[in-house]
């Protein structure tokens, strides 16, 4: 048997030389395992006489403790080293800029609706609502569009399906927000000032038309409201909405069954290299229909036309959103790659010439 000192030197060297936990375990088993060298020596103590046993036992125990302590210390050192190694590779530079993540934004149409409902209330208008599935009475009759009136065809109406034998009045997807005029007047009477933003539907699809689009209806009824008030109100709105001092609106005589006189309104803009600008240039975009509310419409809504009068308008929200945010194609709102939303901040995109395509 090697002397205790030799054993000690050998095992401590083995412990120091172990490269990893597995190596350490091998040393432990060889020395202190059940069949280990030191364990075997301990087992041999029984055959010794008491004196020798005492001396050998003490030094064997001391050796066992020493090897055990060395094993533990080496284990901790190896773990520390492994952690250091890992930390070196997993080092994180917290000063690096974060990875950009694609972010959503409010849809321009929603944004514009919010803007509308902030601007008009400053002029005394409150917000009214009506259903998108509307009876043909509200959508047409009450607005002085009787059955067989050509305007019904012009509206390219979506009719709701009716089962045979269903005698409820026909319903349509509202073709404009004007039925909300009727609902608002029936509910609140006169005087009244409301706007009604919302979705409307027509069977139409090209670069500047989609089957679903958005309008905002305006209605102002009082004792002596005139076209002059309408003009001021619209100009005021455009200045606030487009955030420009100068806007130029063009009133073109037109016809709607529910207004008399009627006018369509265009706004002047320029398009320089895709950059749209309001209030200058030689292009006009139609943005709304308007007029003085027809006496028959007041009557249908229970408002006395000998006492009350006023204006109404229906503005294309998608149109003014296109103008403000430089969106070239209405269909982009619904089905195209919406990455242009990034431009929402708000340099206009490379916009093809809008002239010609954009009258209603
Ligand atoms: N309802 C009309 C349209 O959709 C617009 C309009 C509203 C015209 C109110 C006059 C008055 O085309």
mmCIF file of C-alpha atoms and ligand atoms in Angstrom:
data_model
loop_
_atom_site.group_PDB
_atom_site.id
_atom_site.type_symbol
_atom_site.label_atom_id
_atom_site.label_comp_id
_atom_site.label_asym_id
_atom_site.label_seq_id
_atom_site.Cartn_x
_atom_site.Cartn_y
_atom_site.Cartn_z
ATOM 1 C CA UNK A 1 0.000 0.000 0.000
ATOM 2 C CA UNK A 2 1.219 3.477 -0.826
ATOM 3 C CA UNK A 3 1.854 5.689 2.136
ATOM 4 C CA UNK A 4 -0.857 8.164 3.047
ATOM 5 C CA UNK A 5 1.209 11.054 1.683
ATOM 6 C CA UNK A 6 1.677 9.382 -1.667
ATOM 7 C CA UNK A 7 -2.021 8.615 -1.863
ATOM 8 C CA UNK A 8 -2.839 12.160 -0.973
ATOM 9 C CA UNK A 9 -0.489 13.605 -3.547
ATOM 10 C CA UNK A 10 -1.854 11.317 -6.242
ATOM 11 C CA UNK A 11 -5.516 12.050 -5.577
ATOM 12 C CA UNK A 12 -5.098 15.762 -5.107
ATOM 13 C CA UNK A 13 -3.227 15.879 -8.405
ATOM 14 C CA UNK A 14 -5.996 13.864 -10.037
ATOM 15 C CA UNK A 15 -8.588 16.255 -8.642
ATOM 16 C CA UNK A 16 -6.662 19.281 -9.863
ATOM 17 C CA UNK A 17 -6.228 17.679 -13.267
ATOM 18 C CA UNK A 18 -9.898 16.750 -13.783
ATOM 19 C CA UNK A 19 -11.133 18.751 -16.750
ATOM 20 C CA UNK A 20 -14.843 18.539 -16.045
ATOM 21 C CA UNK A 21 -17.471 17.113 -13.737
ATOM 22 C CA UNK A 22 -17.295 13.694 -15.327
ATOM 23 C CA UNK A 23 -13.534 13.584 -14.711
ATOM 24 C CA UNK A 24 -14.068 14.637 -11.095
ATOM 25 C CA UNK A 25 -16.630 11.894 -10.624
ATOM 26 C CA UNK A 26 -14.149 9.329 -11.889
ATOM 27 C CA UNK A 27 -11.622 10.478 -9.306
ATOM 28 C CA UNK A 28 -14.246 10.369 -6.558
ATOM 29 C CA UNK A 29 -15.303 6.841 -7.463
ATOM 30 C CA UNK A 30 -11.696 5.636 -7.662
ATOM 31 C CA UNK A 31 -10.878 7.033 -4.227
ATOM 32 C CA UNK A 32 -14.052 7.157 -2.186
ATOM 33 C CA UNK A 33 -16.544 5.032 -4.123
ATOM 34 C CA UNK A 34 -17.765 1.764 -2.596
ATOM 35 C CA UNK A 35 -14.969 -0.084 -4.313
ATOM 36 C CA UNK A 36 -12.600 2.869 -4.181
ATOM 37 C CA UNK A 37 -9.057 2.662 -2.999
ATOM 38 C CA UNK A 38 -9.564 4.637 0.209
ATOM 39 C CA UNK A 39 -12.789 2.798 0.997
ATOM 40 C CA UNK A 40 -10.915 -0.477 0.644
ATOM 41 C CA UNK A 41 -8.259 0.746 3.062
ATOM 42 C CA UNK A 42 -10.950 1.781 5.507
ATOM 43 C CA UNK A 43 -12.477 -1.704 5.252
ATOM 44 C CA UNK A 44 -9.068 -3.168 6.038
ATOM 45 C CA UNK A 45 -8.926 -1.307 9.373
ATOM 46 C CA UNK A 46 -11.025 -4.031 11.009
ATOM 47 C CA UNK A 47 -8.248 -6.512 10.684
ATOM 48 C CA UNK A 48 -5.736 -4.310 12.452
ATOM 49 C CA UNK A 49 -4.906 -4.397 16.111
ATOM 50 C CA UNK A 50 -6.468 -1.521 18.098
ATOM 51 C CA UNK A 51 -3.394 0.667 18.347
ATOM 52 C CA UNK A 52 -2.518 0.566 14.679
ATOM 53 C CA UNK A 53 -6.207 0.902 13.768
ATOM 54 C CA UNK A 54 -6.508 4.078 15.714
ATOM 55 C CA UNK A 55 -3.553 5.734 14.046
ATOM 56 C CA UNK A 56 -4.386 4.494 10.531
ATOM 57 C CA UNK A 57 -8.080 5.288 10.978
ATOM 58 C CA UNK A 58 -7.407 8.871 11.931
ATOM 59 C CA UNK A 59 -5.100 9.533 9.024
ATOM 60 C CA UNK A 60 -7.375 7.724 6.550
ATOM 61 C CA UNK A 61 -10.325 9.802 7.717
ATOM 62 C CA UNK A 62 -8.286 12.951 7.417
ATOM 63 C CA UNK A 63 -7.231 11.916 3.916
ATOM 64 C CA UNK A 64 -10.826 11.139 3.020
ATOM 65 C CA UNK A 65 -11.959 14.541 4.228
ATOM 66 C CA UNK A 66 -9.185 16.275 2.373
ATOM 67 C CA UNK A 67 -9.958 14.556 -0.911
ATOM 68 C CA UNK A 68 -13.621 15.215 -0.397
ATOM 69 C CA UNK A 69 -12.986 18.937 0.190
ATOM 70 C CA UNK A 70 -10.697 19.115 -2.843
ATOM 71 C CA UNK A 71 -13.382 17.462 -4.968
ATOM 72 C CA UNK A 72 -15.980 20.011 -3.844
ATOM 73 C CA UNK A 73 -13.678 22.964 -4.359
ATOM 74 C CA UNK A 74 -12.703 21.752 -7.804
ATOM 75 C CA UNK A 75 -16.346 21.227 -8.664
ATOM 76 C CA UNK A 76 -17.188 24.805 -7.741
ATOM 77 C CA UNK A 77 -14.194 26.106 -9.676
ATOM 78 C CA UNK A 78 -15.192 24.133 -12.761
ATOM 79 C CA UNK A 79 -18.772 25.428 -12.537
ATOM 80 C CA UNK A 80 -17.507 29.015 -12.202
ATOM 81 C CA UNK A 81 -15.273 28.578 -15.192
ATOM 82 C CA UNK A 82 -18.113 27.102 -17.217
ATOM 83 C CA UNK A 83 -20.342 30.028 -16.258
ATOM 84 C CA UNK A 84 -17.632 32.511 -17.197
ATOM 85 C CA UNK A 85 -17.274 30.778 -20.519
ATOM 86 C CA UNK A 86 -21.018 30.911 -21.128
ATOM 87 C CA UNK A 87 -21.295 34.545 -20.116
ATOM 88 C CA UNK A 88 -18.551 35.396 -22.558
ATOM 89 C CA UNK A 89 -20.538 33.975 -25.467
ATOM 90 C CA UNK A 90 -23.901 35.217 -24.235
ATOM 91 C CA UNK A 91 -22.718 38.732 -23.636
ATOM 92 C CA UNK A 92 -25.446 41.217 -24.393
ATOM 93 C CA UNK A 93 -24.801 44.755 -25.542
ATOM 94 C CA UNK A 94 -27.669 46.563 -23.909
ATOM 95 C CA UNK A 95 -26.635 49.784 -25.627
ATOM 96 C CA UNK A 96 -27.506 48.402 -29.096
ATOM 97 C CA UNK A 97 -30.675 49.840 -30.612
ATOM 98 C CA UNK A 98 -33.638 47.449 -30.396
ATOM 99 C CA UNK A 99 -34.769 45.395 -33.369
ATOM 100 C CA UNK A 100 -37.562 47.267 -35.078
ATOM 101 C CA UNK A 101 -40.886 45.467 -34.905
ATOM 102 C CA UNK A 102 -43.625 46.222 -37.403
ATOM 103 C CA UNK A 103 -46.250 48.303 -35.714
ATOM 104 C CA UNK A 104 -49.867 48.820 -36.604
ATOM 105 C CA UNK A 105 -51.415 52.228 -36.947
ATOM 106 C CA UNK A 106 -54.913 53.545 -36.974
ATOM 107 C CA UNK A 107 -56.452 53.086 -40.409
ATOM 108 C CA UNK A 108 -56.552 56.396 -42.299
ATOM 109 C CA UNK A 109 -60.321 56.169 -42.660
ATOM 110 C CA UNK A 110 -60.756 55.695 -38.909
ATOM 111 C CA UNK A 111 -58.295 58.488 -38.334
ATOM 112 C CA UNK A 112 -60.249 60.784 -40.628
ATOM 113 C CA UNK A 113 -63.516 59.867 -38.886
ATOM 114 C CA UNK A 114 -61.947 60.843 -35.593
ATOM 115 C CA UNK A 115 -60.752 64.105 -37.086
ATOM 116 C CA UNK A 116 -64.188 64.856 -38.501
ATOM 117 C CA UNK A 117 -65.861 64.231 -35.209
ATOM 118 C CA UNK A 118 -63.419 66.593 -33.582
ATOM 119 C CA UNK A 119 -63.797 69.455 -36.070
ATOM 120 C CA UNK A 120 -67.556 69.622 -36.654
ATOM 121 C CA UNK A 121 -68.553 69.671 -32.995
ATOM 122 C CA UNK A 122 -66.522 72.872 -32.711
ATOM 123 C CA UNK A 123 -69.128 74.343 -35.052
ATOM 124 C CA UNK A 124 -72.031 73.122 -32.982
ATOM 125 C CA UNK A 125 -72.677 69.786 -34.685
ATOM 126 C CA UNK A 126 -73.285 66.636 -32.696
ATOM 127 C CA UNK A 127 -72.836 63.110 -34.006
ATOM 128 C CA UNK A 128 -75.815 61.028 -35.145
ATOM 129 C CA UNK A 129 -75.989 57.413 -36.221
ATOM 130 C CA UNK A 130 -78.178 55.139 -38.279
ATOM 131 C CA UNK A 131 -78.184 51.489 -39.333
ATOM 132 C CA UNK A 132 -76.241 50.209 -42.330
ATOM 133 C CA UNK A 133 -79.104 47.899 -43.243
ATOM 134 C CA UNK A 134 -81.773 50.467 -43.877
ATOM 135 C CA UNK A 135 -85.379 50.324 -45.014
ATOM 136 C CA UNK A 136 -85.925 51.654 -48.514
ATOM 137 C CA UNK A 137 -88.224 54.279 -47.009
ATOM 138 C CA UNK A 138 -85.386 55.948 -45.107
ATOM 139 C CA UNK A 139 -82.841 55.381 -47.847
ATOM 140 C CA UNK A 140 -85.081 56.596 -50.701
ATOM 141 C CA UNK A 141 -88.735 57.550 -50.176
ATOM 142 C CA UNK A 142 -88.252 59.941 -47.273
ATOM 143 C CA UNK A 143 -85.463 61.574 -49.260
ATOM 144 C CA UNK A 144 -87.854 62.351 -52.088
ATOM 145 C CA UNK A 145 -86.691 59.450 -54.213
ATOM 146 C CA UNK A 146 -89.983 57.673 -54.988
ATOM 147 C CA UNK A 147 -90.120 54.155 -56.456
ATOM 148 C CA UNK A 148 -89.243 54.178 -60.147
ATOM 149 C CA UNK A 149 -87.188 57.339 -59.678
ATOM 150 C CA UNK A 150 -84.046 56.979 -61.818
ATOM 151 C CA UNK A 151 -81.880 57.880 -58.835
ATOM 152 C CA UNK A 152 -82.677 54.468 -57.370
ATOM 153 C CA UNK A 153 -80.977 52.852 -60.331
ATOM 154 C CA UNK A 154 -78.078 55.279 -60.206
ATOM 155 C CA UNK A 155 -77.362 54.235 -56.675
ATOM 156 C CA UNK A 156 -76.547 50.635 -57.715
ATOM 157 C CA UNK A 157 -78.275 49.428 -54.617
ATOM 158 C CA UNK A 158 -77.599 46.173 -52.776
ATOM 159 C CA UNK A 159 -80.997 44.785 -51.787
ATOM 160 C CA UNK A 160 -81.337 42.506 -48.782
ATOM 161 C CA UNK A 161 -82.679 39.073 -49.596
ATOM 162 C CA UNK A 162 -86.327 38.487 -48.734
ATOM 163 C CA UNK A 163 -87.802 35.030 -48.494
ATOM 164 C CA UNK A 164 -91.014 34.482 -50.490
ATOM 165 C CA UNK A 165 -93.928 35.579 -48.325
ATOM 166 C CA UNK A 166 -91.826 37.958 -46.233
ATOM 167 C CA UNK A 167 -93.890 41.117 -46.333
ATOM 168 C CA UNK A 168 -91.646 43.386 -44.323
ATOM 169 C CA UNK A 169 -90.669 46.557 -46.162
ATOM 170 C CA UNK A 170 -87.683 46.040 -48.443
ATOM 171 C CA UNK A 171 -84.309 46.698 -46.876
ATOM 172 C CA UNK A 172 -81.121 47.782 -48.570
ATOM 173 C CA UNK A 173 -77.538 48.358 -47.624
ATOM 174 C CA UNK A 174 -77.753 52.117 -47.289
ATOM 175 C CA UNK A 175 -76.386 53.772 -50.401
ATOM 176 C CA UNK A 176 -75.566 57.008 -48.597
ATOM 177 C CA UNK A 177 -75.622 58.503 -45.108
ATOM 178 C CA UNK A 178 -78.576 60.749 -45.998
ATOM 179 C CA UNK A 179 -81.155 58.472 -44.304
ATOM 180 C CA UNK A 180 -79.547 59.530 -41.029
ATOM 181 C CA UNK A 181 -80.856 63.053 -41.784
ATOM 182 C CA UNK A 182 -84.383 61.672 -41.589
ATOM 183 C CA UNK A 183 -83.745 59.628 -38.462
ATOM 184 C CA UNK A 184 -82.064 62.540 -36.685
ATOM 185 C CA UNK A 185 -84.848 65.003 -37.530
ATOM 186 C CA UNK A 186 -87.538 62.516 -36.493
ATOM 187 C CA UNK A 187 -85.782 61.929 -33.195
ATOM 188 C CA UNK A 188 -84.685 65.435 -32.343
ATOM 189 C CA UNK A 189 -86.802 67.800 -34.410
ATOM 190 C CA UNK A 190 -85.630 71.299 -35.364
ATOM 191 C CA UNK A 191 -83.418 73.225 -34.879
ATOM 192 C CA UNK A 192 -80.742 70.615 -35.373
ATOM 193 C CA UNK A 193 -77.095 70.349 -36.327
ATOM 194 C CA UNK A 194 -75.658 66.877 -36.781
ATOM 195 C CA UNK A 195 -73.001 65.012 -38.650
ATOM 196 C CA UNK A 196 -73.294 61.296 -39.347
ATOM 197 C CA UNK A 197 -70.145 59.469 -40.415
ATOM 198 C CA UNK A 198 -70.399 55.867 -41.518
ATOM 199 C CA UNK A 199 -70.227 53.126 -44.099
ATOM 200 C CA UNK A 200 -72.275 53.112 -47.257
ATOM 201 C CA UNK A 201 -72.596 50.560 -50.065
ATOM 202 C CA UNK A 202 -72.933 50.609 -53.824
ATOM 203 C CA UNK A 203 -72.244 48.067 -56.531
ATOM 204 C CA UNK A 204 -69.232 49.812 -57.944
ATOM 205 C CA UNK A 205 -65.570 48.936 -58.268
ATOM 206 C CA UNK A 206 -62.725 50.717 -59.996
ATOM 207 C CA UNK A 207 -59.696 52.805 -59.125
ATOM 208 C CA UNK A 208 -61.762 55.419 -57.374
ATOM 209 C CA UNK A 209 -64.818 53.414 -56.302
ATOM 210 C CA UNK A 210 -65.256 50.526 -53.905
ATOM 211 C CA UNK A 211 -68.491 48.663 -53.060
ATOM 212 C CA UNK A 212 -68.204 49.840 -49.483
ATOM 213 C CA UNK A 213 -67.046 53.338 -48.753
ATOM 214 C CA UNK A 214 -67.500 56.025 -46.161
ATOM 215 C CA UNK A 215 -69.439 59.232 -46.046
ATOM 216 C CA UNK A 216 -70.091 61.871 -43.514
ATOM 217 C CA UNK A 217 -73.483 63.482 -43.673
ATOM 218 C CA UNK A 218 -73.970 67.014 -42.429
ATOM 219 C CA UNK A 219 -77.300 68.589 -41.592
ATOM 220 C CA UNK A 220 -78.041 72.052 -40.217
ATOM 221 C CA UNK A 221 -81.661 73.138 -39.851
ATOM 222 C CA UNK A 222 -82.765 76.398 -38.278
ATOM 223 C CA UNK A 223 -84.945 79.427 -39.076
ATOM 224 C CA UNK A 224 -82.720 81.086 -41.633
ATOM 225 C CA UNK A 225 -79.825 78.837 -42.599
ATOM 226 C CA UNK A 226 -78.620 79.496 -46.151
ATOM 227 C CA UNK A 227 -76.168 78.280 -48.785
ATOM 228 C CA UNK A 228 -73.787 80.963 -47.494
ATOM 229 C CA UNK A 229 -73.657 79.176 -44.142
ATOM 230 C CA UNK A 230 -72.993 75.929 -46.001
ATOM 231 C CA UNK A 231 -70.076 77.460 -47.874
ATOM 232 C CA UNK A 232 -68.526 78.955 -44.751
ATOM 233 C CA UNK A 233 -68.971 75.758 -42.841
ATOM 234 C CA UNK A 234 -67.296 73.637 -45.531
ATOM 235 C CA UNK A 235 -64.412 76.052 -45.972
ATOM 236 C CA UNK A 236 -63.895 76.208 -42.254
ATOM 237 C CA UNK A 237 -63.904 72.439 -42.102
ATOM 238 C CA UNK A 238 -61.412 72.063 -44.966
ATOM 239 C CA UNK A 239 -59.000 74.555 -43.451
ATOM 240 C CA UNK A 240 -59.046 72.670 -40.161
ATOM 241 C CA UNK A 241 -58.994 69.220 -41.723
ATOM 242 C CA UNK A 242 -56.242 69.800 -44.276
ATOM 243 C CA UNK A 243 -54.383 72.077 -41.889
ATOM 244 C CA UNK A 244 -53.917 74.809 -44.486
ATOM 245 C CA UNK A 245 -54.827 78.493 -44.384
ATOM 246 C CA UNK A 246 -55.947 78.637 -47.946
ATOM 247 C CA UNK A 247 -58.554 76.333 -49.419
ATOM 248 C CA UNK A 248 -60.514 76.873 -52.550
ATOM 249 C CA UNK A 249 -63.859 75.211 -53.065
ATOM 250 C CA UNK A 250 -65.807 75.191 -56.283
ATOM 251 C CA UNK A 251 -69.587 74.867 -56.137
ATOM 252 C CA UNK A 252 -71.073 73.295 -59.263
ATOM 253 C CA UNK A 253 -74.812 73.352 -59.756
ATOM 254 C CA UNK A 254 -76.097 69.808 -59.559
ATOM 255 C CA UNK A 255 -79.176 67.812 -58.771
ATOM 256 C CA UNK A 256 -80.198 65.633 -55.849
ATOM 257 C CA UNK A 257 -83.841 64.785 -55.216
ATOM 258 C CA UNK A 258 -83.419 65.656 -51.536
ATOM 259 C CA UNK A 259 -81.933 69.141 -51.953
ATOM 260 C CA UNK A 260 -82.978 72.238 -53.850
ATOM 261 C CA UNK A 261 -80.872 73.971 -54.990
ATOM 262 C CA UNK A 262 -78.105 71.371 -55.102
ATOM 263 C CA UNK A 263 -74.404 71.689 -55.601
ATOM 264 C CA UNK A 264 -71.451 69.410 -55.915
ATOM 265 C CA UNK A 265 -68.309 70.737 -54.339
ATOM 266 C CA UNK A 266 -64.765 70.306 -55.621
ATOM 267 C CA UNK A 267 -61.557 71.237 -53.878
ATOM 268 C CA UNK A 268 -58.534 72.708 -55.642
ATOM 269 C CA UNK A 269 -55.293 70.763 -55.397
ATOM 270 C CA UNK A 270 -52.011 70.308 -57.145
ATOM 271 C CA UNK A 271 -50.078 67.138 -57.812
ATOM 272 C CA UNK A 272 -46.375 67.737 -58.248
ATOM 273 C CA UNK A 273 -44.442 64.513 -58.653
ATOM 274 C CA UNK A 274 -46.968 62.678 -56.547
ATOM 275 C CA UNK A 275 -47.020 65.300 -53.857
ATOM 276 C CA UNK A 276 -50.594 66.435 -53.356
ATOM 277 C CA UNK A 277 -51.223 69.954 -52.134
ATOM 278 C CA UNK A 278 -54.526 71.495 -51.210
ATOM 279 C CA UNK A 279 -55.423 75.090 -52.089
ATOM 280 C CA UNK A 280 -53.192 75.500 -55.118
ATOM 281 C CA UNK A 281 -52.672 74.101 -58.593
ATOM 282 C CA UNK A 282 -55.062 73.423 -61.420
ATOM 283 C CA UNK A 283 -56.739 70.182 -60.397
ATOM 284 C CA UNK A 284 -60.128 69.718 -58.772
ATOM 285 C CA UNK A 285 -61.361 66.753 -56.811
ATOM 286 C CA UNK A 286 -65.019 66.306 -56.094
ATOM 287 C CA UNK A 287 -65.448 65.719 -52.389
ATOM 288 C CA UNK A 288 -69.135 66.126 -51.672
ATOM 289 C CA UNK A 289 -72.724 66.689 -52.699
ATOM 290 C CA UNK A 290 -74.809 69.302 -50.943
ATOM 291 C CA UNK A 291 -77.729 71.669 -51.083
ATOM 292 C CA UNK A 292 -80.668 73.168 -49.247
ATOM 293 C CA UNK A 293 -82.807 70.416 -47.753
ATOM 294 C CA UNK A 294 -85.881 69.880 -49.918
ATOM 295 C CA UNK A 295 -89.201 70.858 -48.249
ATOM 296 C CA UNK A 296 -90.549 67.372 -48.971
ATOM 297 C CA UNK A 297 -87.671 65.876 -46.990
ATOM 298 C CA UNK A 298 -88.361 68.138 -44.015
ATOM 299 C CA UNK A 299 -92.003 67.188 -44.252
ATOM 300 C CA UNK A 300 -91.267 63.446 -44.398
ATOM 301 C CA UNK A 301 -89.191 63.832 -41.229
ATOM 302 C CA UNK A 302 -91.919 65.768 -39.432
ATOM 303 C CA UNK A 303 -90.274 69.193 -39.637
ATOM 304 C CA UNK A 304 -92.456 72.084 -40.834
ATOM 305 C CA UNK A 305 -90.871 73.481 -44.026
ATOM 306 C CA UNK A 306 -92.691 76.798 -43.616
ATOM 307 C CA UNK A 307 -90.810 77.366 -40.343
ATOM 308 C CA UNK A 308 -87.482 75.661 -40.867
ATOM 309 C CA UNK A 309 -84.841 75.423 -43.530
ATOM 310 C CA UNK A 310 -81.219 74.425 -43.812
ATOM 311 C CA UNK A 311 -78.454 72.703 -45.653
ATOM 312 C CA UNK A 312 -77.222 69.146 -45.943
ATOM 313 C CA UNK A 313 -74.100 67.670 -47.404
ATOM 314 C CA UNK A 314 -72.654 64.221 -47.936
ATOM 315 C CA UNK A 315 -68.900 64.086 -48.089
ATOM 316 C CA UNK A 316 -66.739 61.167 -49.264
ATOM 317 C CA UNK A 317 -64.473 60.316 -46.342
ATOM 318 C CA UNK A 318 -62.253 58.040 -48.427
ATOM 319 C CA UNK A 319 -61.779 60.883 -50.903
ATOM 320 C CA UNK A 320 -60.624 63.376 -48.344
ATOM 321 C CA UNK A 321 -58.433 60.727 -46.706
ATOM 322 C CA UNK A 322 -56.806 60.091 -50.106
ATOM 323 C CA UNK A 323 -56.230 63.789 -50.516
ATOM 324 C CA UNK A 324 -54.808 64.328 -47.071
ATOM 325 C CA UNK A 325 -52.621 61.247 -46.977
ATOM 326 C CA UNK A 326 -51.750 60.926 -50.659
ATOM 327 C CA UNK A 327 -53.300 57.529 -51.342
ATOM 328 C CA UNK A 328 -53.346 56.788 -55.072
ATOM 329 C CA UNK A 329 -55.990 54.092 -55.311
ATOM 330 C CA UNK A 330 -59.097 53.664 -53.206
ATOM 331 C CA UNK A 331 -58.752 49.913 -53.394
ATOM 332 C CA UNK A 332 -55.535 50.257 -51.418
ATOM 333 C CA UNK A 333 -57.745 50.914 -48.434
ATOM 334 C CA UNK A 334 -59.109 47.437 -48.473
ATOM 335 C CA UNK A 335 -57.088 44.890 -50.342
ATOM 336 C CA UNK A 336 -53.654 46.102 -51.324
ATOM 337 C CA UNK A 337 -50.371 45.863 -49.516
ATOM 338 C CA UNK A 338 -50.890 48.263 -46.681
ATOM 339 C CA UNK A 339 -47.256 49.113 -46.182
ATOM 340 C CA UNK A 340 -48.001 52.556 -47.512
ATOM 341 C CA UNK A 341 -49.370 53.183 -44.059
ATOM 342 C CA UNK A 342 -45.777 53.874 -43.132
ATOM 343 C CA UNK A 343 -46.122 57.045 -45.125
ATOM 344 C CA UNK A 344 -48.783 57.979 -42.759
ATOM 345 C CA UNK A 345 -46.507 60.499 -41.317
ATOM 346 C CA UNK A 346 -47.460 62.129 -44.014
ATOM 347 C CA UNK A 347 -45.347 62.589 -47.064
ATOM 348 C CA UNK A 348 -47.487 61.607 -49.991
ATOM 349 C CA UNK A 349 -46.639 58.501 -51.949
ATOM 350 C CA UNK A 350 -45.611 58.503 -55.538
ATOM 351 C CA UNK A 351 -49.123 59.180 -56.709
ATOM 352 C CA UNK A 352 -50.186 58.707 -60.296
ATOM 353 C CA UNK A 353 -52.052 61.611 -61.746
ATOM 354 C CA UNK A 354 -55.466 61.675 -60.189
ATOM 355 C CA UNK A 355 -57.006 63.968 -62.770
ATOM 356 C CA UNK A 356 -59.946 62.638 -64.706
ATOM 357 C CA UNK A 357 -60.468 59.496 -62.687
ATOM 358 C CA UNK A 358 -61.854 61.157 -59.663
ATOM 359 C CA UNK A 359 -65.175 62.685 -60.384
ATOM 360 C CA UNK A 360 -67.917 60.665 -58.747
HETATM 361 N N1 LIG B 1 -76.382 61.569 -50.504
HETATM 362 C C1 LIG B 1 -75.678 62.182 -51.591
HETATM 363 C C2 LIG B 1 -74.777 61.157 -52.257
HETATM 364 O O1 LIG B 1 -74.505 60.155 -51.651
HETATM 365 C C3 LIG B 1 -74.843 63.338 -51.133
HETATM 366 C C4 LIG B 1 -75.669 64.458 -50.598
HETATM 367 C C5 LIG B 1 -75.977 64.518 -49.244
HETATM 368 C C6 LIG B 1 -76.127 65.468 -51.430
HETATM 369 C C7 LIG B 1 -76.714 65.568 -48.740
HETATM 370 C C8 LIG B 1 -76.874 66.517 -50.949
HETATM 371 C C9 LIG B 1 -77.151 66.553 -49.614
HETATM 372 O O2 LIG B 1 -74.313 61.318 -53.356
#
